[in-house]
Tab-separated table of C-alpha atoms in Angstrom:
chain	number	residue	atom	x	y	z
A	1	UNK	CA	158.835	69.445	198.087
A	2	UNK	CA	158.829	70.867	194.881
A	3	UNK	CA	162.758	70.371	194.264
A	4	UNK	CA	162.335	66.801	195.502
A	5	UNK	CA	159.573	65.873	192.500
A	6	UNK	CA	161.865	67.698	190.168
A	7	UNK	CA	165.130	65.651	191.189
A	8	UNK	CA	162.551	62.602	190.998
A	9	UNK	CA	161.398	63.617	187.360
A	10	UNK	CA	165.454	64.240	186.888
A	11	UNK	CA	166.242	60.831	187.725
A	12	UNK	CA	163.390	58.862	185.924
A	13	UNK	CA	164.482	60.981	182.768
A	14	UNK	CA	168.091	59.697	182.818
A	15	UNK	CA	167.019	56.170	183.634
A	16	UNK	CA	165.124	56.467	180.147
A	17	UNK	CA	167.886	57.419	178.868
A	18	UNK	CA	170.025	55.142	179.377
A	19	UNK	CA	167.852	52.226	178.849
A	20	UNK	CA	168.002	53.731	175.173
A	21	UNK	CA	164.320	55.095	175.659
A	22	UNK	CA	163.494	51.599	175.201
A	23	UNK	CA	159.447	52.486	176.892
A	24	UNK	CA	159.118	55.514	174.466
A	25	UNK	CA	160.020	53.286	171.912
A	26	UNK	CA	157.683	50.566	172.601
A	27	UNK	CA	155.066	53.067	172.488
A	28	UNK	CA	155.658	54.639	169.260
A	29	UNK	CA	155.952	51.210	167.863
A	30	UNK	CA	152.136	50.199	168.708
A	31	UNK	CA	151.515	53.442	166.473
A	32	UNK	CA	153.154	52.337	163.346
A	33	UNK	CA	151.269	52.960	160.198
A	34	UNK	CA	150.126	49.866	159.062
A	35	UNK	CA	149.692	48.883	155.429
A	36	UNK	CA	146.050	48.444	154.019
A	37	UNK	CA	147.421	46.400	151.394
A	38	UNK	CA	149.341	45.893	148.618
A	39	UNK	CA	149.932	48.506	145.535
A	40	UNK	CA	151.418	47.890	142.222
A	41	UNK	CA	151.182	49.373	138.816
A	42	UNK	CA	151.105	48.249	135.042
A	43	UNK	CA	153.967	50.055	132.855
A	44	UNK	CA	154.056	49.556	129.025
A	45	UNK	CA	157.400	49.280	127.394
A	46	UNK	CA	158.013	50.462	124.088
A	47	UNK	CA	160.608	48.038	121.878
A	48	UNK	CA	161.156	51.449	119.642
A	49	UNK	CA	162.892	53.597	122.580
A	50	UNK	CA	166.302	54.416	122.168
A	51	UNK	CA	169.025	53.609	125.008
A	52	UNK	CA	169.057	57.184	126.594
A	53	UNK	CA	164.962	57.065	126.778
A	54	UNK	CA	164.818	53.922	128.402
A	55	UNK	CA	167.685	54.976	131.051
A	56	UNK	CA	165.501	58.124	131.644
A	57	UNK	CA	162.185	56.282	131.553
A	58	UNK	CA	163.272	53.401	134.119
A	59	UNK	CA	164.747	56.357	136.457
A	60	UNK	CA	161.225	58.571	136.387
A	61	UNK	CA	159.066	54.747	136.982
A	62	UNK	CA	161.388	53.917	140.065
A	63	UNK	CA	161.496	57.340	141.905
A	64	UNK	CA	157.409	57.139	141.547
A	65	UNK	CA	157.543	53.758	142.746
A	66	UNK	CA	159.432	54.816	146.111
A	67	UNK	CA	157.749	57.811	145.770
A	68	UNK	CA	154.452	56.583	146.632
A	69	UNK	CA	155.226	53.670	148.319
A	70	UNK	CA	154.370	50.796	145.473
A	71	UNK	CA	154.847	47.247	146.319
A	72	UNK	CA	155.056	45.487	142.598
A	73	UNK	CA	155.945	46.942	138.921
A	74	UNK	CA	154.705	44.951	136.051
A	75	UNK	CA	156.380	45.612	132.674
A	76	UNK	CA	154.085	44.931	129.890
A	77	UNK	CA	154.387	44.300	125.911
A	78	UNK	CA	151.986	47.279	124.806
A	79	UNK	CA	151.168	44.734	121.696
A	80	UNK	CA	150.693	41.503	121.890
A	81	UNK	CA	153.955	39.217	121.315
A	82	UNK	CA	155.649	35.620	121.610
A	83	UNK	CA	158.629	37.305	123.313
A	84	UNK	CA	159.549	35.299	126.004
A	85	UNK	CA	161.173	37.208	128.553
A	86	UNK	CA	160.182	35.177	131.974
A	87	UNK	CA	163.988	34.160	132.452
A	88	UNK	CA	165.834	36.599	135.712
A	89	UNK	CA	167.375	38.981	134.407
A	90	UNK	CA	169.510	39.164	137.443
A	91	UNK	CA	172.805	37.127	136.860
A	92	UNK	CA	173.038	37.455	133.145
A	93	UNK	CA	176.476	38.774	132.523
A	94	UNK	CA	176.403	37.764	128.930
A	95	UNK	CA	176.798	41.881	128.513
A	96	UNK	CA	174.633	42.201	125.270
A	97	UNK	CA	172.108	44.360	124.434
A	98	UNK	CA	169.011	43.842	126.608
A	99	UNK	CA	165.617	44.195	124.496
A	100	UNK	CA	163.253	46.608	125.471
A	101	UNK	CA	160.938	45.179	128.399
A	102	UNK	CA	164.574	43.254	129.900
A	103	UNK	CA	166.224	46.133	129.411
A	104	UNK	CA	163.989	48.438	131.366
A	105	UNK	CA	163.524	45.237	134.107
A	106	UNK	CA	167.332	45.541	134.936
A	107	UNK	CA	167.492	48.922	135.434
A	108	UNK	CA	164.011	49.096	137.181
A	109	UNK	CA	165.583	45.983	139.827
A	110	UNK	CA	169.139	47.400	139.798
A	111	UNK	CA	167.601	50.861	141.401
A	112	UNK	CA	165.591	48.587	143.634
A	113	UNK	CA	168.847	47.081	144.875
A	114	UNK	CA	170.350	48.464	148.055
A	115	UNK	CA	173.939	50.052	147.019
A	116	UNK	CA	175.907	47.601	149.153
A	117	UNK	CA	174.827	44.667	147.231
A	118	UNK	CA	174.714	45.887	143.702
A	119	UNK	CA	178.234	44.849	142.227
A	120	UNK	CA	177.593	40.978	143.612
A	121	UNK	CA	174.047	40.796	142.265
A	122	UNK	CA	174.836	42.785	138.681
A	123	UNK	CA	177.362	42.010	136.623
A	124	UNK	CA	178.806	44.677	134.323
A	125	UNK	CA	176.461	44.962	131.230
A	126	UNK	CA	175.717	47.306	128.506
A	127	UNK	CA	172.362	48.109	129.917
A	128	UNK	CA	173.842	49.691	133.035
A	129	UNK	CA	176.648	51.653	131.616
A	130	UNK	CA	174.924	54.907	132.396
A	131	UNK	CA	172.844	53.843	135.448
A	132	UNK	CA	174.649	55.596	137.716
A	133	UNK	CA	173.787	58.767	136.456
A	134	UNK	CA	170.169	58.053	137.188
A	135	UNK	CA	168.295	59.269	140.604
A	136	UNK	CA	168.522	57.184	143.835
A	137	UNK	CA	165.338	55.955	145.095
A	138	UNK	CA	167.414	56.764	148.654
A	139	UNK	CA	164.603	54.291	149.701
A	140	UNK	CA	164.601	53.365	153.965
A	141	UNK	CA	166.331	49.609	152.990
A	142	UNK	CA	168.984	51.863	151.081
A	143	UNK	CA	171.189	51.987	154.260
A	144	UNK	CA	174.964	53.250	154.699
A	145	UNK	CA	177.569	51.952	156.351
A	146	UNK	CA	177.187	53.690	159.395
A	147	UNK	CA	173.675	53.276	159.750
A	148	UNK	CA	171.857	50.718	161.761
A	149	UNK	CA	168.624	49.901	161.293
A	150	UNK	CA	165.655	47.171	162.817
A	151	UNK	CA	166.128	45.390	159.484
A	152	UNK	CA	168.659	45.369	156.034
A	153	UNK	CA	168.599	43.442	153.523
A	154	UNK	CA	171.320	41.309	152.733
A	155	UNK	CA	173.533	38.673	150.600
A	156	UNK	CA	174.874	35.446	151.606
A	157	UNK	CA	178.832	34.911	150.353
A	158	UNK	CA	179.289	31.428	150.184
A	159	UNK	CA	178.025	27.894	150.366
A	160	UNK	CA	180.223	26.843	153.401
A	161	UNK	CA	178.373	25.613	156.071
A	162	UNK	CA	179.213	27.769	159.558
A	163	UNK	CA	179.234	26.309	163.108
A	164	UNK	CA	177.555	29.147	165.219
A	165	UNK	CA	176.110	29.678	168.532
A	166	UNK	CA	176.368	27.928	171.802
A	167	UNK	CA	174.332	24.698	170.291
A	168	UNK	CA	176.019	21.709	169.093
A	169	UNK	CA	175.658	21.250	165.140
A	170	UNK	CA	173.604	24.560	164.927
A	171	UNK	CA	175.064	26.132	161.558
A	172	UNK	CA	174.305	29.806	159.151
A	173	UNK	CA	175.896	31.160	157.101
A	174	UNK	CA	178.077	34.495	156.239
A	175	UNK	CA	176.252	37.105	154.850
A	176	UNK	CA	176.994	40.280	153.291
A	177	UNK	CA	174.929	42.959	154.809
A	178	UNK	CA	176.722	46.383	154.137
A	179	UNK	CA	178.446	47.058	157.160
A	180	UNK	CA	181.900	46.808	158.019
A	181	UNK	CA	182.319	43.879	158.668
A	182	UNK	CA	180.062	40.627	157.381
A	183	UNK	CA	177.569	38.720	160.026
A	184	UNK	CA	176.363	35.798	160.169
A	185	UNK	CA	172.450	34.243	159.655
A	186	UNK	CA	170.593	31.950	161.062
A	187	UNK	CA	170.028	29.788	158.505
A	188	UNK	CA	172.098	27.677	155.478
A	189	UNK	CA	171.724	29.338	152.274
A	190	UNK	CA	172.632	29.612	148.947
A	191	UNK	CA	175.437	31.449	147.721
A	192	UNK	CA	174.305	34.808	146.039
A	193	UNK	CA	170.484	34.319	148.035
A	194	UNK	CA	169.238	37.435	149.070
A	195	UNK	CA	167.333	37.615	152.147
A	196	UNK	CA	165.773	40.632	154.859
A	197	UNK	CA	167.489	39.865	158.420
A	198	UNK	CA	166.059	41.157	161.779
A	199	UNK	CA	169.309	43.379	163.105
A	200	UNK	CA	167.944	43.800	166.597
A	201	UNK	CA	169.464	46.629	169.312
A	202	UNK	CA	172.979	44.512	169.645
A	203	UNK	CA	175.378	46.688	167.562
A	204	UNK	CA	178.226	44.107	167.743
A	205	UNK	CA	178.428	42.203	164.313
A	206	UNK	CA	180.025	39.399	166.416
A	207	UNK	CA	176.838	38.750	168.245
A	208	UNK	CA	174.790	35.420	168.126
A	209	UNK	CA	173.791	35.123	164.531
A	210	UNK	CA	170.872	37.012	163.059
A	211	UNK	CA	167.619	36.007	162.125
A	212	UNK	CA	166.085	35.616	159.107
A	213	UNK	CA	162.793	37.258	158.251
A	214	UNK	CA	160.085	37.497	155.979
A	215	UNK	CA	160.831	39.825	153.445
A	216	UNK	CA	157.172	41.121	154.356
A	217	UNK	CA	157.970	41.451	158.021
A	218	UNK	CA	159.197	45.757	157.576
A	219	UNK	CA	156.635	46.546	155.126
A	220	UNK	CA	153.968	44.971	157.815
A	221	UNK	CA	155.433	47.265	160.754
A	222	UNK	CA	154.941	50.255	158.107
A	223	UNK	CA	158.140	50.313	156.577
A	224	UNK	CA	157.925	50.551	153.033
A	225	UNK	CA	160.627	48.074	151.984
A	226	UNK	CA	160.966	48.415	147.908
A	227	UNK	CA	159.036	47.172	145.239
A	228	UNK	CA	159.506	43.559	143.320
A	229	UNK	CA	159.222	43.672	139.084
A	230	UNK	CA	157.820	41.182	136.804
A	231	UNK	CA	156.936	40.461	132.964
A	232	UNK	CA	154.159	40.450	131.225
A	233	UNK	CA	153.609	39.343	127.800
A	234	UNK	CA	150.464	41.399	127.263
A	235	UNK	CA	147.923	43.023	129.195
A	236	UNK	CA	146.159	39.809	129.593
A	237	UNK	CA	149.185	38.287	131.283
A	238	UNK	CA	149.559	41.430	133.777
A	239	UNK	CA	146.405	39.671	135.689
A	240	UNK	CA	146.473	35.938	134.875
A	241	UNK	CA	150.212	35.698	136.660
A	242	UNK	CA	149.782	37.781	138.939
A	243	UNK	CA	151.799	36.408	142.272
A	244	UNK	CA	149.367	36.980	144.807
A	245	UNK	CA	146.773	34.174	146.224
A	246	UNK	CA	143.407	35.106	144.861
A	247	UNK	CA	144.877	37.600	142.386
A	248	UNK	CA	143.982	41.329	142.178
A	249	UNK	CA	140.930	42.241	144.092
A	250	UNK	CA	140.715	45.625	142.746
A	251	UNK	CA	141.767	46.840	138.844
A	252	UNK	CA	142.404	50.030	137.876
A	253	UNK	CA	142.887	51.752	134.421
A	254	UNK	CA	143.755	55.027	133.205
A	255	UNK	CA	143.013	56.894	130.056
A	256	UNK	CA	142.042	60.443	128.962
A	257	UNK	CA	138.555	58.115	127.790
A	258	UNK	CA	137.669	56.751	131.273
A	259	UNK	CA	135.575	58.643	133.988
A	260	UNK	CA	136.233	61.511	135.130
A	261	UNK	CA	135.247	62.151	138.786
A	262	UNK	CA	137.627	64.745	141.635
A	263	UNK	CA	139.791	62.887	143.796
A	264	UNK	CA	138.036	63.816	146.988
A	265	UNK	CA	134.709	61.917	145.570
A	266	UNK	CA	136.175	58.844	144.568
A	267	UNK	CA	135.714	56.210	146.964
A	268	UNK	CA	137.751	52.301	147.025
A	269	UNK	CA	136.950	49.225	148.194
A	270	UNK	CA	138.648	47.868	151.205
A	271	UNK	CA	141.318	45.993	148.933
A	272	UNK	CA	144.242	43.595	149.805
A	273	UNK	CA	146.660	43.851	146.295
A	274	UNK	CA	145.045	46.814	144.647
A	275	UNK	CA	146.545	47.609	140.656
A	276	UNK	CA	146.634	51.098	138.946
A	277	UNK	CA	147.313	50.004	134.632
A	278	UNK	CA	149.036	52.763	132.384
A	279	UNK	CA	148.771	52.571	128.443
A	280	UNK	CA	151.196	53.388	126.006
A	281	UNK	CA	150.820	56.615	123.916
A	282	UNK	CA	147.508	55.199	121.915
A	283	UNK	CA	146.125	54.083	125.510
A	284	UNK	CA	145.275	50.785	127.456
A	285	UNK	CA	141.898	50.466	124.606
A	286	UNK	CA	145.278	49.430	121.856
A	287	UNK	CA	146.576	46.527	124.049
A	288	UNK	CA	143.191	45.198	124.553
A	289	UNK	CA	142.626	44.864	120.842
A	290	UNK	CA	145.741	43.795	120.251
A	291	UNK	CA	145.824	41.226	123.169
A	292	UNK	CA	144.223	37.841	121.255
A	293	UNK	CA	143.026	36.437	124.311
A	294	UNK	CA	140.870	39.459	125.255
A	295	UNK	CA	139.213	39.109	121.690
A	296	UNK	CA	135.559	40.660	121.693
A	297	UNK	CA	136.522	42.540	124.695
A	298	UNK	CA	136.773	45.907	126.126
A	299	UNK	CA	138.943	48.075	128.643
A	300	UNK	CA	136.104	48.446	130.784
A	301	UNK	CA	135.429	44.908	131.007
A	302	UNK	CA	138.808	43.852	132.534
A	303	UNK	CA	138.959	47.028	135.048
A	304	UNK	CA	136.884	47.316	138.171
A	305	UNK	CA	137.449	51.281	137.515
A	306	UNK	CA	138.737	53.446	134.313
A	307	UNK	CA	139.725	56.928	135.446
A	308	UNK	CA	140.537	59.925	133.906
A	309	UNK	CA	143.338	61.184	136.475
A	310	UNK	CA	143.703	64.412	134.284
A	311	UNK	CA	140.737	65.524	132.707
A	312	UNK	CA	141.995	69.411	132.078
A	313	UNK	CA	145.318	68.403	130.139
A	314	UNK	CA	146.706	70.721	127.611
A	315	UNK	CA	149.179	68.723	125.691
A	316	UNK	CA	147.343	66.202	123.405
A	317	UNK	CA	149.367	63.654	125.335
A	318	UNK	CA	150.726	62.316	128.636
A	319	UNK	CA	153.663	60.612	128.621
A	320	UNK	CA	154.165	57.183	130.839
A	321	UNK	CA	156.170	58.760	133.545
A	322	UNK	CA	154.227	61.969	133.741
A	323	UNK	CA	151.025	59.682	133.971
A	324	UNK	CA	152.081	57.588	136.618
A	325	UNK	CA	153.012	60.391	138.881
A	326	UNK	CA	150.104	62.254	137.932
A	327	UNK	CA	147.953	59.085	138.952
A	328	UNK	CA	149.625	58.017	141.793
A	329	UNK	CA	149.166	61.342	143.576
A	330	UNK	CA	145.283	61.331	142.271
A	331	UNK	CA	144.757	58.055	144.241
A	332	UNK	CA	146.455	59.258	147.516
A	333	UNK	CA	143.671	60.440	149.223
A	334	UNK	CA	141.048	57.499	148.075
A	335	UNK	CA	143.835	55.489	149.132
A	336	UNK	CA	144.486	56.959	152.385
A	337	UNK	CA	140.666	57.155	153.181
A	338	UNK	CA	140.753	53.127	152.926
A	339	UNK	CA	143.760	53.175	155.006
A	340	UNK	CA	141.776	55.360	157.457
A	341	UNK	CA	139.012	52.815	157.403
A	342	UNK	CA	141.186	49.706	158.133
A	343	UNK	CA	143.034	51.319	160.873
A	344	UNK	CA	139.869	52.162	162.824
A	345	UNK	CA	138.669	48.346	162.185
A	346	UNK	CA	141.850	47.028	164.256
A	347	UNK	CA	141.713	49.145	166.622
């Protein structure tokens, strides 16, 4: 009897097995982590930095980005200034000198960029020359070649319509999407588009075309999935264009003049696109007196919350990067405690 239920459990073993563990799979899906909302922080930029600051600066701000899982990085002129620096960045490959806040926006986005698609999306410029040199964020949509993955993001090579699949006058397109060979979408797009593409089990890149996603669709199933970078003007402009329907629900600055209270005891409000503001090295109180459309007010008028993240400091300052990583870790547990919250809702 007893070697009977062991050659039973034998057999039902290798049957999972073969079928790729597709049940175990399907379990430990449902128990994905997912997302309470969206995260993003404020970053000042300063326009007096040298080259070798910046590279070093943009390098520290993107590792605590994938670090802690951020969703949006807002560059911000510290002062308030006509500089208009709304145009993408990406493209220009006029190969002079970027200013300050573009500057620090290319490297931020080229870091962002998945390896494989770098050199198509970035021209050679003089901001990049050293870039290389700078940590990889080794982020999850950072894949190798001989990885395969549910998703990857990808490029699309040319403006050629494709006939694909089985159905008449169905067309995609080619698409670069770091492997060995190129596949093909779902969809028509624009030459140099990039887009997030549902891989599937099939590993054969001849296969019936992929599908194009939502670049949400990963960071929904508790993937995080990269962050996206914007410009600011001033502080003012940080929340007036900010991308999200309904804006951001929840503001948060930091200073060594805002509240102090322990980590553990600080509680959040459910929150759907939650954003953590860093000053520059006279604080966030500077670019609200400098910001002319703020005029009469304060920094605890425009923030639902100003912390103190580290109340027992010993230098006389903190600078950007060390705040932000200093910060970020203070609002993990608040943060996760929300997280907590909304999981046990949708259960």
């Amino acid at each position: 009897m007893g070697k009977k239920m062991k050659t039973e459990r034998a057999e039902k073993n290798t049957e999972a097995l073969q079928n790729g563990g597709l049940e175990s799979n399907e379990k430990r899906s449902k128990k994905k982590r997912k997302n309470v909302g969206f995260l993003g922080f404020a970053v000042p930029f300063f326009g007096i930095c040298c080259s070798s600051v910046l590279h070093y600066l943009a390098g520290q701000v993107a590792r605590a980005a994938a670090i802690f899982r951020i969703d949006e990085v807002v560059v911000f002129d510290s002062k308030n200034t006509s500089e208009d620096i709304s145009i993408d960045i990406i493209g220009d490959d006029s190969g002079e000198n970027d200013s300050g806040a573009a500057f620090l926006m290319r490297i931020l986005r080229y870091l962002e960029t998945p390896q494989y698609l770098r050199k198509s999306l970035f021209p050679m410029h003089s901001s990049l020359r050293v870039v290389g040199l700078l940590p990889p964020l080794d982020a999850p949509h950072h894949l190798r070649k001989h990885e395969w993955a549910t998703y990857r993001e990808v490029l699309s090579l040319c403006n050629k319509l494709l006939v694909l699949g089985l159905e008449q006058g169905s067309a995609g397109t080619l698409v670069d999407v770091g492997l060995s060979k190129n596949i093909k979408v779902d969809q028509v797009l624009e030459p140099g588009t990039r887009v997030t593409v549902e891989m599937g089990t099939d590993r054969n890149v001849d296969a019936a075309p992929r599908k194009i996603v939502p670049s949400s669709r990963p960071r929904d199933e508790g993937m995080y999935w990269g962050y996206k970078v914007r410009y600011a003007p001033n502080i003012s402009s940080v929340f007036k264009n900010c991308p999200y329907q309904g804006g951001y629900d929840h503001r948060i600055g930091t200073s060594e003049h805002g509240l102090v209270i322990n980590s553990s005891e600080l509680t959040l409000p459910s929150f759907k696109h939650l954003l953590i503001a860093f000053g520059g090295l006279a604080g966030l109180e500077e670019c609200v007196e400098e910001d002319a459309t703020l005029k009469g007010k304060t920094v605890r008028d425009i923030f639902d919350s100003y912390l103190n993240t580290c109340p027992h400091q010993g230098s006389r300052t903190i600078r950007t990067e060390e705040a932000i990583l200093i910060s970020l870790q203070y609002f993990q547990e608040p943060i996760n405690r929300v997280s907590q919250k909304y999981q046990q809702r949708t259960q």
